Amino acid sequence: MSLQFPPGDVVASLGMYLKFRSLADLLRMRHPDLASTVSVPDIPPHYVKIDLGDTQGALLAILKIGGIHVWAVTAPVIRSRPIILPLNGMSDENLVDTLHAAASAQLQERSVASPWKWGESEVTPIVQLADQLTANGAVVHNVVGKNHYFLYHHVDEWWDPKVGIARTGARSYLDATYGDFAYRASHHKTLGWRADIYDPRERQWARLADPLGAGDPQGIGKLPDIADLIDVSPEAIAYLACELTRESRWECHHPWSPFDAPPFRAAPDGMRTPDLLEELLLPAHSAAERTAPQELPSDLLVRRVESQLRAFGLAVEWGQSNYPLVSHSHHVAWHNAARSMSTSEVQRLNGVAAAEEKQLLVLSRSGLTRPAGQFADKAKALAFQWDAKTGLLFNGNARGADLLFPRLEDFEMSIGQQPRGMARD
């Protein structure tokens, strides 16, 4: 006698059915107020439904949106976009609590309660900020905390939503618009708050330089560069985020544009490029190769790097000789070798910085090895990699990467302002 096993698709369908049955049982147990309305269909497609009658209700299902499978909580009248959650890493409790929140919102004829409406499972500082900004009249497009998935659509294809996956490191954030400005407010559990404002007319980023201070009656004041804003309330940050779009008294670090426009500029008139810059910043090739159009002239490269560092909030100045940039707070070291910097090299430079009673700032053409980057983080050093063709800073160690502005393409996608296929400058 031979054993006949069911086909794989049958087994998969049965497993899916049992999964949704277990979710329905958990939903009834955690939220008995709606237990009698919970159901799971016996045949595909599988989902958990809370039936509220008269075409009302809420569904928890697995959907494929833009080629990505996600958990989705949808409803006929959810008063917001569908809530999407990663297929992996979500607890069953979080899934059924989100579904219950969506159904309760329909019963009470209101928007989904926080934190579930932001796709989050718990109230965190970034969730509190999103709630306060919404109350203040801002439009919060996406909140990225423990859930790195968000829903967006191209401005000319609102009927065709897509799923974005944020890569934020240790920083949670939200993207919002208010008036003529858009901004990203972010929070790091040890480094505190940050507000990066984007002006679509000038296509420039600016980092707020004076988020909060104890001396001002409104709680607003001047802060030193890259100040730690750990114990600041979300309400105060929300007040700031909305007011900065209407007031002219907010101070920002030097604005910066990702494109080949101001403040990308050559050295000021009368300022001569230091003699050793060519050797420091350009590869050791022939003179003809060094002046090839695919790589920036050394003075423009330094100016582009300087403009970005100043926009991050680092006080750097044009130097001379073998120190193209100098700083009162950081020992600035350029690295032009084709290989990544080793741990021993970073350790040596960190010793030099310590002798000067400064922190280390490394600008490397080829980046750092992983162990070197880990050492730099422990030493509280900053490291960036620079692109010889554009002057853009990227990568670096974790502390350095945390200072980078959002990629404009990702930001515009998050707030729904970038049409599909739009040409970049």
Short mmCIF file of C-alpha atoms in Angstrom, two decimals:
data_model
loop_
_atom_site.label_atom_id
_atom_site.label_comp_id
_atom_site.label_asym_id
_atom_site.label_seq_id
_atom_site.Cartn_x
_atom_site.Cartn_y
_atom_site.Cartn_z
CA MET A 1 0.00 0.00 0.00
CA SER A 2 1.41 3.40 -0.98
CA LEU A 3 0.86 6.61 0.89
CA GLN A 4 -0.53 9.51 -1.12
CA PHE A 5 0.61 12.90 0.19
CA PRO A 6 -1.42 15.98 -0.71
CA PRO A 7 0.13 18.42 -3.19
CA GLY A 8 2.30 21.21 -1.84
CA ASP A 9 -0.22 23.95 -2.63
CA VAL A 10 -2.87 22.09 -0.62
CA VAL A 11 -0.52 21.79 2.35
CA ALA A 12 0.36 25.50 2.08
CA SER A 13 -3.31 26.48 1.92
CA LEU A 14 -4.10 24.36 4.98
CA GLY A 15 -1.21 25.89 6.87
CA MET A 16 -2.43 29.36 5.98
CA TYR A 17 -5.95 28.49 7.09
CA LEU A 18 -4.70 27.21 10.45
CA LYS A 19 -2.60 30.34 10.91
CA PHE A 20 -5.61 32.61 10.45
CA ARG A 21 -7.71 30.40 12.73
CA SER A 22 -5.13 30.81 15.48
CA LEU A 23 -5.11 34.57 14.94
CA ALA A 24 -8.90 34.65 15.21
CA ASP A 25 -8.78 32.68 18.49
CA LEU A 26 -6.19 35.09 19.87
CA LEU A 27 -8.28 38.08 18.78
CA ARG A 28 -11.34 36.69 20.62
CA MET A 29 -9.27 36.12 23.74
CA ARG A 30 -7.59 39.54 23.81
CA HIS A 31 -10.65 41.54 22.74
CA PRO A 32 -13.83 39.80 23.91
CA ASP A 33 -15.92 42.90 23.16
CA LEU A 34 -15.90 41.94 19.46
CA ALA A 35 -15.45 38.18 19.81
CA SER A 36 -18.85 37.36 18.31
CA THR A 37 -18.06 39.27 15.12
CA VAL A 38 -14.78 37.45 14.30
CA SER A 39 -14.69 34.95 11.44
CA VAL A 40 -12.29 33.13 9.11
CA PRO A 41 -13.50 31.80 5.73
CA ASP A 42 -13.14 28.06 5.18
CA ILE A 43 -11.88 28.44 1.61
CA PRO A 44 -9.26 30.75 0.09
CA PRO A 45 -8.61 33.62 0.11
CA HIS A 46 -7.83 33.42 3.84
CA TYR A 47 -8.20 36.34 6.23
CA VAL A 48 -9.52 37.28 9.65
CA LYS A 49 -12.58 39.48 9.52
CA ILE A 50 -14.39 41.55 12.10
CA ASP A 51 -17.90 41.91 10.65
CA LEU A 52 -19.73 44.99 11.84
CA GLY A 53 -22.65 44.74 9.43
CA ASP A 54 -23.87 47.05 6.67
CA THR A 55 -20.65 46.58 4.65
CA GLN A 56 -18.66 47.68 7.70
CA GLY A 57 -15.81 45.72 9.18
CA ALA A 58 -12.06 45.22 9.13
CA LEU A 59 -9.84 42.56 7.55
CA LEU A 60 -6.41 41.21 8.36
CA ALA A 61 -4.91 39.54 5.31
CA ILE A 62 -1.65 38.93 3.48
CA LEU A 63 -1.49 41.12 0.38
CA LYS A 64 1.03 41.55 -2.40
CA ILE A 65 1.57 45.27 -2.98
CA GLY A 66 4.06 46.35 -5.59
CA GLY A 67 5.69 42.92 -5.59
CA ILE A 68 6.10 42.75 -1.79
CA HIS A 69 4.02 40.52 0.48
CA VAL A 70 2.88 42.25 3.68
CA TRP A 71 0.34 41.93 6.43
CA ALA A 72 -2.39 44.48 5.74
CA VAL A 73 -5.27 45.74 7.82
CA THR A 74 -7.97 47.19 5.58
CA ALA A 75 -11.53 48.36 5.97
CA PRO A 76 -14.20 49.89 3.75
CA VAL A 77 -14.04 53.13 5.72
CA ILE A 78 -10.81 53.11 7.68
CA ARG A 79 -10.42 56.93 7.47
CA SER A 80 -6.76 56.47 6.54
CA ARG A 81 -4.55 54.40 4.27
CA PRO A 82 -4.38 50.65 4.85
CA ILE A 83 -2.04 49.74 7.67
CA ILE A 84 0.79 47.53 6.46
CA LEU A 85 3.16 45.46 8.57
CA PRO A 86 6.17 43.29 7.69
CA LEU A 87 5.36 39.68 6.90
CA ASN A 88 8.14 38.55 9.24
CA GLY A 89 8.96 39.81 12.70
CA MET A 90 5.45 40.88 13.76
CA SER A 91 4.00 39.21 16.84
CA ASP A 92 0.52 37.72 16.62
CA GLU A 93 -0.53 40.05 19.45
CA ASN A 94 0.47 43.07 17.41
CA LEU A 95 -1.45 41.83 14.38
CA VAL A 96 -4.73 41.24 16.19
CA ASP A 97 -4.43 44.45 18.24
CA THR A 98 -4.06 46.45 15.02
CA LEU A 99 -7.10 44.75 13.51
CA HIS A 100 -9.12 45.48 16.65
CA ALA A 101 -8.03 49.14 16.59
CA ALA A 102 -9.24 49.48 12.99
CA ALA A 103 -12.62 47.93 13.79
CA SER A 104 -13.07 50.04 16.93
CA ALA A 105 -12.40 53.17 14.89
CA GLN A 106 -15.29 52.31 12.59
CA LEU A 107 -17.64 51.68 15.47
CA GLN A 108 -16.78 55.03 17.00
CA GLU A 109 -16.59 56.85 13.64
CA ARG A 110 -13.11 58.17 14.17
CA SER A 111 -9.60 57.58 12.83
CA VAL A 112 -7.62 54.60 14.02
CA ALA A 113 -6.11 55.15 17.44
CA SER A 114 -2.41 55.68 17.96
CA PRO A 115 0.04 53.93 17.79
CA TRP A 116 -1.68 51.42 15.47
CA LYS A 117 -2.60 53.99 12.83
CA TRP A 118 1.13 54.59 12.33
CA GLY A 119 1.80 50.87 11.95
CA GLU A 120 3.51 50.74 15.35
CA SER A 121 2.78 48.44 18.25
CA GLU A 122 3.70 50.75 21.13
CA VAL A 123 3.81 54.44 21.98
CA THR A 124 7.32 55.76 21.45
CA PRO A 125 8.65 59.33 21.28
CA ILE A 126 8.36 59.36 17.47
CA VAL A 127 4.73 58.18 17.72
CA GLN A 128 3.99 60.89 20.29
CA LEU A 129 5.51 63.44 17.94
CA ALA A 130 3.38 62.20 15.04
CA ASP A 131 0.23 62.58 17.13
CA GLN A 132 1.17 66.09 18.24
CA LEU A 133 2.10 67.21 14.74
CA THR A 134 -1.23 65.96 13.42
CA ALA A 135 -3.03 67.88 16.16
CA ASN A 136 -1.06 70.99 15.17
CA GLY A 137 -2.21 70.77 11.55
CA ALA A 138 0.78 69.12 9.88
CA VAL A 139 0.39 66.20 7.50
CA VAL A 140 2.38 63.21 8.72
CA HIS A 141 3.01 60.94 5.75
CA ASN A 142 4.95 58.08 7.29
CA VAL A 143 6.24 57.03 10.68
CA VAL A 144 9.19 54.67 10.79
CA GLY A 145 10.05 53.05 14.12
CA LYS A 146 10.12 49.34 14.74
CA ASN A 147 8.00 48.90 11.61
CA HIS A 148 10.22 49.89 8.67
CA TYR A 149 7.49 49.34 6.07
CA PHE A 150 5.41 52.20 4.75
CA LEU A 151 2.88 52.76 1.97
CA TYR A 152 3.34 55.40 -0.71
CA HIS A 153 2.24 56.22 -4.24
CA HIS A 154 3.65 58.28 -7.08
CA VAL A 155 2.02 61.65 -7.37
CA ASP A 156 0.62 60.85 -10.81
CA GLU A 157 -0.41 57.28 -9.92
CA TRP A 158 -2.36 57.59 -6.68
CA TRP A 159 -4.39 54.49 -7.55
CA ASP A 160 -1.27 52.28 -7.62
CA PRO A 161 0.23 52.12 -4.10
CA LYS A 162 3.69 50.76 -3.42
CA VAL A 163 5.49 49.50 -0.34
CA GLY A 164 8.66 51.25 0.78
CA ILE A 165 11.19 49.71 3.15
CA ALA A 166 13.09 52.25 5.24
CA ARG A 167 16.68 51.70 6.32
CA THR A 168 17.22 53.99 9.28
CA GLY A 169 19.90 52.41 11.44
CA ALA A 170 19.18 53.21 15.07
CA ARG A 171 17.15 56.35 14.36
CA SER A 172 13.36 56.43 14.16
CA TYR A 173 11.74 59.20 12.16
CA LEU A 174 8.68 60.66 10.54
CA ASP A 175 8.21 62.55 7.28
CA ALA A 176 5.75 65.43 7.30
CA THR A 177 4.68 68.48 5.35
CA TYR A 178 3.48 71.78 6.72
CA GLY A 179 2.80 74.81 4.57
CA ASP A 180 5.41 75.15 1.85
CA PHE A 181 7.98 73.02 3.62
CA ALA A 182 8.62 69.36 4.20
CA TYR A 183 10.77 67.95 6.94
CA ARG A 184 12.04 64.82 8.61
CA ALA A 185 12.00 64.77 12.39
CA SER A 186 13.99 61.93 13.88
CA HIS A 187 14.86 60.52 17.27
CA HIS A 188 17.79 58.50 18.54
CA LYS A 189 17.58 56.96 21.99
CA THR A 190 21.02 58.28 22.95
CA LEU A 191 21.61 61.18 20.51
CA GLY A 192 18.17 62.74 20.87
CA TRP A 193 16.07 64.72 18.40
CA ARG A 194 16.84 66.23 15.03
CA ALA A 195 14.83 68.23 12.49
CA ASP A 196 15.90 68.35 8.82
CA ILE A 197 13.91 70.81 6.74
CA TYR A 198 13.57 70.52 2.97
CA ASP A 199 12.72 73.51 0.81
CA PRO A 200 11.34 72.21 -2.51
CA ARG A 201 11.70 75.62 -4.17
CA GLU A 202 15.43 75.81 -3.50
CA ARG A 203 15.84 72.03 -3.43
CA GLN A 204 17.92 72.37 -0.30
CA TRP A 205 18.23 70.64 3.04
CA ALA A 206 18.82 72.58 6.24
CA ARG A 207 19.35 71.14 9.71
CA LEU A 208 17.81 73.07 12.56
CA ALA A 209 20.53 74.55 14.72
CA ASP A 210 18.53 75.75 17.72
CA PRO A 211 15.83 73.20 18.48
CA LEU A 212 15.43 73.88 22.19
CA GLY A 213 16.91 75.70 25.13
CA ALA A 214 16.02 76.40 28.73
CA GLY A 215 16.54 80.16 28.56
CA ASP A 216 13.62 81.06 26.31
CA PRO A 217 10.08 81.29 27.78
CA GLN A 218 8.79 79.21 24.88
CA GLY A 219 11.48 76.61 25.44
CA ILE A 220 13.35 77.74 22.34
CA GLY A 221 16.97 78.79 22.32
CA LYS A 222 20.42 78.39 20.83
CA LEU A 223 22.16 75.03 21.03
CA PRO A 224 25.74 74.07 20.31
CA ASP A 225 26.59 72.03 17.26
CA ILE A 226 25.04 68.55 17.23
CA ALA A 227 23.51 69.04 20.65
CA ASP A 228 22.15 66.08 22.57
CA LEU A 229 18.37 66.42 22.79
CA ILE A 230 17.45 63.36 24.77
CA ASP A 231 15.02 64.57 27.43
CA VAL A 232 13.05 66.96 25.25
CA SER A 233 9.31 66.33 25.07
CA PRO A 234 7.65 65.42 21.76
CA GLU A 235 5.22 68.31 22.35
CA ALA A 236 8.08 70.80 22.33
CA ILE A 237 9.58 69.31 19.19
CA ALA A 238 6.16 69.37 17.51
CA TYR A 239 5.72 73.04 18.38
CA LEU A 240 9.09 73.75 16.86
CA ALA A 241 8.52 71.68 13.72
CA CYS A 242 5.32 73.52 12.83
CA GLU A 243 6.45 76.99 13.85
CA LEU A 244 9.71 76.89 11.93
CA THR A 245 7.78 76.94 8.66
CA ARG A 246 6.08 80.21 9.61
CA GLU A 247 8.68 82.10 11.60
CA SER A 248 11.88 83.66 10.32
CA ARG A 249 13.74 83.56 13.64
CA TRP A 250 14.72 79.89 13.55
CA GLU A 251 18.38 79.35 12.94
CA CYS A 252 19.60 76.54 10.73
CA HIS A 253 23.03 75.28 9.90
CA HIS A 254 24.26 76.16 6.43
CA PRO A 255 21.76 74.84 3.85
CA TRP A 256 22.94 72.24 1.41
CA SER A 257 21.69 71.04 -1.96
CA PRO A 258 22.30 67.50 -3.26
CA PHE A 259 22.63 68.84 -6.79
CA ASP A 260 25.29 70.80 -8.66
CA ALA A 261 24.05 74.17 -7.44
CA PRO A 262 24.91 76.52 -4.58
CA PRO A 263 26.48 75.96 -2.12
CA PHE A 264 28.60 73.80 -4.47
CA ARG A 265 31.15 76.40 -5.44
CA ALA A 266 34.80 76.91 -6.20
CA ALA A 267 37.18 78.57 -3.77
CA PRO A 268 36.52 82.32 -3.27
CA ASP A 269 38.35 84.78 -5.50
CA GLY A 270 41.92 85.32 -4.43
CA MET A 271 42.10 82.07 -2.44
CA ARG A 272 44.76 79.79 -3.86
CA THR A 273 44.40 76.03 -3.67
CA PRO A 274 46.94 74.70 -1.14
CA ASP A 275 49.99 73.25 -2.87
CA LEU A 276 49.56 69.74 -1.50
CA LEU A 277 45.83 69.36 -2.19
CA GLU A 278 46.42 67.73 -5.55
CA GLU A 279 48.55 65.05 -3.92
CA LEU A 280 46.22 64.62 -0.95
CA LEU A 281 42.86 64.45 -2.65
CA LEU A 282 43.44 63.12 -6.14
CA PRO A 283 44.81 59.67 -6.99
CA ALA A 284 48.48 59.24 -7.79
CA HIS A 285 48.15 59.18 -11.59
CA SER A 286 49.48 61.34 -14.36
CA ALA A 287 48.65 65.05 -14.53
CA ALA A 288 46.34 64.43 -17.49
CA GLU A 289 44.40 61.80 -15.56
CA ARG A 290 44.17 64.01 -12.47
CA THR A 291 42.49 66.75 -14.48
CA ALA A 292 40.13 64.37 -16.28
CA PRO A 293 36.57 65.70 -16.26
CA GLN A 294 35.19 62.70 -14.40
CA GLU A 295 36.85 63.85 -11.16
CA LEU A 296 36.38 67.17 -9.43
CA PRO A 297 39.19 69.70 -9.14
CA SER A 298 40.64 69.52 -5.65
CA ASP A 299 39.42 72.97 -4.54
CA LEU A 300 35.84 72.19 -5.59
CA LEU A 301 36.02 68.78 -3.92
CA VAL A 302 37.09 70.38 -0.65
CA ARG A 303 34.36 73.01 -0.90
CA ARG A 304 31.69 70.41 -1.49
CA VAL A 305 32.84 68.35 1.46
CA GLU A 306 33.07 71.46 3.61
CA SER A 307 29.54 72.56 2.69
CA GLN A 308 28.12 69.21 3.73
CA LEU A 309 30.00 69.08 7.03
CA ARG A 310 28.86 72.60 7.90
CA ALA A 311 25.29 71.66 6.99
CA PHE A 312 25.54 68.70 9.39
CA GLY A 313 26.46 71.13 12.14
CA LEU A 314 30.24 70.61 12.21
CA ALA A 315 32.31 73.79 12.48
CA VAL A 316 34.98 73.32 9.80
CA GLU A 317 36.97 75.91 7.90
CA TRP A 318 39.11 76.10 4.80
CA GLY A 319 42.69 75.22 5.76
CA GLN A 320 45.96 75.19 3.90
CA SER A 321 48.93 73.01 3.04
CA ASN A 322 48.29 69.36 3.95
CA TYR A 323 45.23 70.22 6.07
CA PRO A 324 42.51 71.22 3.56
CA LEU A 325 39.91 71.55 6.31
CA VAL A 326 40.45 72.42 9.95
CA SER A 327 38.20 72.50 12.99
CA HIS A 328 38.47 73.69 16.58
CA SER A 329 36.63 70.59 17.81
CA HIS A 330 37.82 67.85 15.40
CA HIS A 331 41.11 66.65 14.00
CA VAL A 332 40.25 66.35 10.29
CA ALA A 333 42.20 63.60 8.48
CA TRP A 334 42.00 62.96 4.72
CA HIS A 335 42.65 59.47 3.36
CA ASN A 336 43.13 58.97 -0.38
CA ALA A 337 44.44 55.41 -0.67
CA ALA A 338 42.62 52.93 -2.89
CA ARG A 339 42.22 50.48 0.01
CA SER A 340 39.94 50.93 2.99
CA MET A 341 41.43 52.33 6.16
CA SER A 342 42.56 49.72 8.68
CA THR A 343 41.98 49.68 12.41
CA SER A 344 45.61 50.50 13.13
CA GLU A 345 45.40 53.62 10.91
CA VAL A 346 42.28 54.85 12.68
CA GLN A 347 43.83 54.11 16.08
CA ARG A 348 46.92 56.16 15.17
CA LEU A 349 44.83 59.11 13.96
CA ASN A 350 42.64 58.89 17.04
CA GLY A 351 45.77 59.18 19.17
CA VAL A 352 46.77 62.32 17.27
CA ALA A 353 43.29 63.78 17.82
CA ALA A 354 43.41 62.94 21.53
CA ALA A 355 46.78 64.69 21.84
CA GLU A 356 45.13 67.81 20.40
CA GLU A 357 42.18 67.36 22.80
CA LYS A 358 39.87 66.94 19.81
CA GLN A 359 37.66 64.24 18.35
CA LEU A 360 38.65 62.47 15.15
CA LEU A 361 36.96 63.22 11.81
CA VAL A 362 38.09 60.95 8.97
CA LEU A 363 37.34 61.71 5.31
CA SER A 364 38.24 58.66 3.25
CA ARG A 365 38.10 58.04 -0.48
CA SER A 366 37.68 54.28 0.05
CA GLY A 367 35.98 54.07 3.43
CA LEU A 368 36.90 52.06 6.52
CA THR A 369 37.09 48.33 7.12
CA ARG A 370 34.36 46.98 9.36
CA PRO A 371 36.69 46.59 12.40
CA ALA A 372 38.04 50.11 11.80
CA GLY A 373 34.51 51.49 11.70
CA GLN A 374 33.63 49.69 14.94
CA PHE A 375 36.70 51.15 16.63
CA ALA A 376 35.80 54.61 15.34
CA ASP A 377 32.32 54.27 16.86
CA LYS A 378 33.74 53.27 20.24
CA ALA A 379 36.20 56.17 20.09
CA LYS A 380 33.30 58.55 19.28
CA ALA A 381 35.01 59.47 16.02
CA LEU A 382 33.25 60.47 12.81
CA ALA A 383 34.08 58.91 9.47
CA PHE A 384 32.76 59.56 5.96
CA GLN A 385 33.55 58.28 2.51
CA TRP A 386 33.72 60.85 -0.28
CA ASP A 387 33.03 60.46 -3.98
CA ALA A 388 35.76 61.98 -6.14
CA LYS A 389 33.32 62.61 -9.00
CA THR A 390 30.61 64.41 -7.05
CA GLY A 391 32.07 65.35 -3.68
CA LEU A 392 29.13 63.66 -1.94
CA LEU A 393 29.70 62.14 1.51
CA PHE A 394 28.23 58.73 2.19
CA ASN A 395 28.78 55.52 4.17
CA GLY A 396 31.26 56.05 6.97
CA ASN A 397 30.95 54.58 10.43
CA ALA A 398 27.66 54.43 12.31
CA ARG A 399 28.17 57.80 13.99
CA GLY A 400 29.04 59.46 10.71
CA ALA A 401 26.19 57.86 8.78
CA ASP A 402 23.78 59.11 11.43
CA LEU A 403 24.59 62.69 10.42
CA LEU A 404 23.82 62.27 6.72
CA PHE A 405 20.76 63.94 5.26
CA PRO A 406 18.01 61.68 3.90
CA ARG A 407 18.43 60.61 0.30
CA LEU A 408 16.21 63.02 -1.59
CA GLU A 409 14.73 60.30 -3.81
CA ASP A 410 13.66 58.30 -0.75
CA PHE A 411 12.28 61.37 1.00
CA GLU A 412 10.21 62.52 -1.97
CA MET A 413 8.93 58.99 -2.39
CA SER A 414 7.88 58.93 1.26
CA ILE A 415 5.86 62.13 1.01
CA GLY A 416 4.46 61.24 -2.43
CA GLN A 417 6.02 64.11 -4.36
CA GLN A 418 8.17 62.25 -6.87
CA PRO A 419 6.43 61.00 -10.02
CA ARG A 420 7.54 57.73 -11.55
CA GLY A 421 10.44 58.21 -13.92
CA MET A 422 10.93 61.88 -13.10
CA ALA A 423 14.27 63.03 -14.42
CA ARG A 424 16.75 64.28 -11.89
CA ASP A 425 18.97 67.29 -12.41
#
